[in-house]
Coordinates of C-alpha atoms in Angstrom, one line a residue:
M1 CA 3.5 -25.1 -7.3
K2 CA 5.8 -22.4 -8.6
I3 CA 6.7 -19.1 -6.9
A4 CA 8.6 -16.0 -8.0
I5 CA 10.0 -13.3 -5.8
M6 CA 11.1 -9.9 -7.3
Q7 CA 11.7 -6.4 -6.2
P8 CA 9.0 -4.0 -7.5
Y9 CA 10.1 -2.1 -10.7
F10 CA 8.4 0.8 -12.4
F11 CA 6.6 -0.5 -15.5
P12 CA 9.2 -3.2 -16.0
Y13 CA 10.0 -5.0 -19.3
I14 CA 7.9 -7.9 -20.6
G15 CA 10.1 -10.6 -19.0
Y16 CA 8.9 -9.5 -15.6
F17 CA 5.3 -10.2 -16.6
S18 CA 6.3 -13.5 -18.2
L19 CA 7.5 -14.5 -14.7
I20 CA 4.1 -13.6 -13.3
K21 CA 2.3 -15.5 -16.0
N22 CA 4.4 -18.6 -15.6
T23 CA 4.2 -19.0 -11.8
D24 CA 1.4 -19.6 -9.4
Y25 CA 2.3 -17.0 -6.8
F26 CA 4.3 -13.8 -6.9
V27 CA 5.9 -11.9 -4.0
F28 CA 6.9 -8.2 -4.3
F29 CA 10.2 -8.1 -2.4
D30 CA 10.0 -4.5 -1.1
T31 CA 12.2 -4.9 2.0
P32 CA 15.8 -5.0 0.7
Q33 CA 18.0 -2.0 0.3
Y34 CA 17.0 0.5 -2.4
I35 CA 19.4 0.4 -5.3
R36 CA 20.1 3.8 -7.0
K37 CA 20.1 4.0 -10.8
G38 CA 18.3 0.6 -11.1
W39 CA 14.8 -0.2 -12.4
I40 CA 12.8 0.5 -9.2
N41 CA 12.0 4.1 -10.1
R42 CA 12.6 4.3 -13.8
N43 CA 12.5 2.5 -17.2
R44 CA 13.1 3.2 -20.9
V45 CA 10.7 4.2 -23.7
L46 CA 11.0 5.3 -27.2
C47 CA 12.0 8.8 -28.1
D48 CA 13.2 10.7 -31.2
K49 CA 16.8 9.6 -30.5
G50 CA 16.0 6.0 -29.9
A51 CA 15.2 5.3 -26.3
D52 CA 15.4 7.3 -23.1
Y53 CA 14.4 7.1 -19.4
I54 CA 11.1 7.9 -17.7
T55 CA 12.0 8.5 -14.1
V56 CA 10.2 9.0 -10.8
P57 CA 12.6 11.1 -8.6
V58 CA 13.0 10.0 -5.0
E59 CA 14.1 11.8 -1.9
K60 CA 17.6 11.4 -0.7
S61 CA 17.9 8.6 1.9
K62 CA 20.5 6.6 3.7
R63 CA 22.2 3.9 1.7
E64 CA 20.6 1.1 3.7
T65 CA 17.1 2.4 3.4
P66 CA 14.7 -0.3 2.2
I67 CA 12.7 0.1 -1.0
N68 CA 9.4 0.6 0.9
Q69 CA 10.7 3.5 2.9
V70 CA 12.1 5.6 -0.1
H71 CA 9.8 8.5 -0.6
I72 CA 8.9 10.1 -3.9
N73 CA 10.1 13.6 -4.6
Y74 CA 7.1 15.7 -5.5
R75 CA 9.1 19.0 -5.8
E76 CA 10.0 18.0 -9.3
P77 CA 7.4 18.0 -12.1
W78 CA 8.1 14.3 -13.0
R79 CA 4.5 13.5 -13.9
E80 CA 4.5 16.1 -16.6
K81 CA 7.9 14.9 -17.8
I82 CA 6.8 11.3 -18.1
L83 CA 3.6 12.2 -20.0
G84 CA 5.6 14.5 -22.2
R85 CA 7.9 11.7 -23.0
L86 CA 5.0 9.4 -23.8
S87 CA 3.6 11.9 -26.2
Y88 CA 6.1 10.6 -28.7
Y89 CA 3.8 7.7 -29.3
K90 CA 0.8 9.8 -30.3
N91 CA -0.1 9.2 -34.0
K92 CA 2.5 6.4 -34.0
A93 CA 1.1 3.7 -31.7
P94 CA -2.3 2.2 -32.2
H95 CA -3.0 1.8 -28.5
F96 CA -1.7 5.2 -27.5
N97 CA -4.9 6.6 -25.9
E98 CA -5.7 3.6 -23.7
V99 CA -2.1 3.2 -22.5
Y100 CA -1.4 6.9 -22.0
N101 CA -4.6 7.3 -20.0
M102 CA -3.8 4.3 -17.8
V103 CA -0.3 5.7 -17.0
R104 CA -1.7 9.2 -16.4
E105 CA -4.3 8.0 -14.0
L106 CA -1.8 5.9 -12.1
I107 CA 0.9 8.5 -11.6
Y108 CA -1.6 11.1 -10.5
N109 CA -2.4 9.1 -7.5
N110 CA -0.6 10.4 -4.4
Y111 CA 1.8 7.7 -3.5
E112 CA 4.1 8.3 -0.6
D113 CA 6.8 5.8 -1.4
I114 CA 8.3 4.5 -4.7
S115 CA 7.5 0.8 -3.8
S116 CA 3.7 1.4 -3.7
L117 CA 3.8 3.2 -7.1
A118 CA 6.0 0.5 -8.7
I119 CA 3.8 -2.3 -7.4
D120 CA 0.7 -0.6 -8.7
S121 CA 2.3 0.0 -12.1
I122 CA 2.7 -3.8 -12.3
K123 CA -0.8 -4.5 -11.0
E124 CA -2.5 -2.0 -13.4
T125 CA -0.5 -3.5 -16.3
C126 CA -1.7 -7.0 -15.4
N127 CA -5.3 -5.6 -15.2
Y128 CA -4.9 -4.0 -18.6
I129 CA -3.5 -7.1 -20.3
G130 CA -5.9 -9.5 -18.5
L131 CA -3.1 -11.3 -16.7
D132 CA -4.1 -13.1 -13.5
L133 CA -1.9 -12.0 -10.6
K134 CA -1.9 -13.8 -7.3
S135 CA 0.5 -11.9 -5.1
N136 CA 1.5 -10.5 -1.8
I137 CA 3.9 -7.8 -0.6
C138 CA 6.8 -9.0 1.5
S139 CA 6.5 -6.2 4.1
N140 CA 2.8 -7.2 4.7
M141 CA 3.4 -10.9 5.1
H142 CA 4.7 -10.9 8.7
L143 CA 7.4 -13.4 7.9
P144 CA 9.4 -14.9 10.7
E145 CA 12.9 -13.6 11.4
M146 CA 15.3 -15.3 8.9
V147 CA 19.0 -16.0 9.1
I148 CA 20.4 -14.8 5.8
N149 CA 24.1 -15.5 5.0
E150 CA 24.0 -15.0 1.2
P151 CA 21.6 -13.1 -1.2
D152 CA 20.1 -16.3 -2.7
E153 CA 18.8 -17.3 0.7
W154 CA 16.0 -14.8 0.8
A155 CA 14.2 -16.6 -2.0
L156 CA 15.0 -20.0 -0.5
N157 CA 13.6 -19.1 2.9
I158 CA 10.5 -17.4 1.7
T159 CA 9.8 -20.3 -0.7
K160 CA 10.2 -22.8 2.2
H161 CA 8.0 -20.7 4.5
L162 CA 5.2 -20.5 2.1
G163 CA 5.3 -24.2 1.2
Y164 CA 6.1 -24.0 -2.5
D165 CA 8.3 -26.6 -4.2
T166 CA 9.6 -24.6 -7.2
Y167 CA 11.2 -21.3 -7.4
I168 CA 11.7 -19.5 -10.7
N169 CA 14.0 -16.5 -11.2
P170 CA 15.0 -14.5 -14.3
E171 CA 18.2 -15.9 -16.0
G172 CA 20.4 -13.1 -14.4
G173 CA 20.1 -15.0 -11.1
K174 CA 22.3 -17.8 -12.4
T175 CA 25.3 -15.8 -11.4
F176 CA 24.6 -16.0 -7.7
F177 CA 22.0 -18.7 -7.0
N178 CA 23.4 -21.9 -5.6
P179 CA 21.3 -24.8 -6.9
E180 CA 22.7 -27.2 -4.2
K181 CA 21.0 -25.2 -1.5
Y182 CA 17.7 -25.5 -3.1
E183 CA 18.1 -29.2 -3.9
K184 CA 19.0 -29.9 -0.2
N185 CA 15.7 -28.2 0.7
N186 CA 13.6 -30.1 -1.9
I187 CA 13.0 -27.0 -3.9
E188 CA 13.4 -27.0 -7.7
L189 CA 15.4 -24.0 -8.9
L190 CA 14.5 -22.8 -12.4
F191 CA 15.4 -19.8 -14.5
L192 CA 13.2 -18.1 -17.1
I193 CA 14.8 -16.8 -20.3
Q194 CA 12.7 -14.3 -22.2
N195 CA 12.9 -14.5 -26.0
V196 CA 12.7 -11.0 -27.2
K197 CA 11.5 -10.8 -30.8
P198 CA 11.1 -7.6 -32.7
Y199 CA 7.6 -6.1 -32.9
F200 CA 6.6 -3.1 -34.9
Q201 CA 7.7 0.2 -33.3
G202 CA 7.0 2.5 -36.2
K203 CA 9.6 3.6 -38.7
V204 CA 12.5 3.2 -36.3
E205 CA 15.2 0.6 -35.7
F206 CA 13.9 -1.9 -33.1
Q207 CA 14.8 -1.1 -29.5
E208 CA 14.5 -4.2 -27.3
R209 CA 13.8 -4.6 -23.6
L210 CA 12.0 -1.3 -23.2
S211 CA 9.3 -0.8 -20.6
I212 CA 6.1 -2.8 -20.9
I213 CA 4.6 0.6 -21.8
D214 CA 6.2 0.4 -25.2
V215 CA 4.9 -3.1 -25.8
M216 CA 1.3 -2.1 -24.8
M217 CA 1.5 1.0 -27.1
F218 CA 2.2 -1.1 -30.2
C219 CA 0.8 -4.6 -29.5
D220 CA -2.7 -5.8 -28.8
K221 CA -3.4 -7.8 -25.6
E222 CA -3.5 -11.2 -27.4
E223 CA 0.0 -10.5 -28.9
I224 CA 1.3 -9.5 -25.5
I225 CA 0.1 -12.8 -23.9
Q226 CA 1.7 -14.7 -26.7
M227 CA 5.0 -12.9 -26.1
M228 CA 4.9 -13.9 -22.5
D229 CA 4.8 -17.6 -23.5
D230 CA 7.8 -17.1 -25.8
I231 CA 10.2 -18.2 -23.1
I232 CA 12.7 -21.0 -22.1
I233 CA 12.7 -22.3 -18.6
E234 CA 15.8 -24.2 -17.6
R235 CA 17.7 -25.4 -14.6

């Protein structure tokens, strides 16, 4: 049985959803320190100059503040800015109305923290695509206290505690995951590599690894599911 554990990102790129599709259980890791200028509160979509960010501003917080305690800043008109940015797709993308309305409905919910919004952006995307998501949120799981000496041990300990025998991580984890630790604990460590093939984005040069919003704007649901299977999984 395969498990993946990832921080919640705001409408992440398609590789995140490929990880969900190709595992049996998914844990939203909302308890580590919030990283500024990462993907938790922002992502990229098309615009007239190529690609640019859509961002949910957050309140200032101490450096060690966990993701699930970082509050959204409602003093800025970020909802209007995001929807204004997405208006680029009008009359260009065949699925504009469906996707625009889904995003609008989501962001006009009154979320207190960025983690909840990011998690729901992923859940709503899964619902839209028809992707089965079996998941839990780390802060709700009442996990036992764990001794963590290195970053790759969070995934190791959570996988062991939940009784899974295979842990899959995006390929970027190869730089800091130690396969020997997992082997000693009888857990298979695998890495998912997403093949990113161009899809039609209108009369522009293809921009890769944009938010899943861009994929949903231009591709139908069957195409998106096929993209999620265009992967390599390796040790």
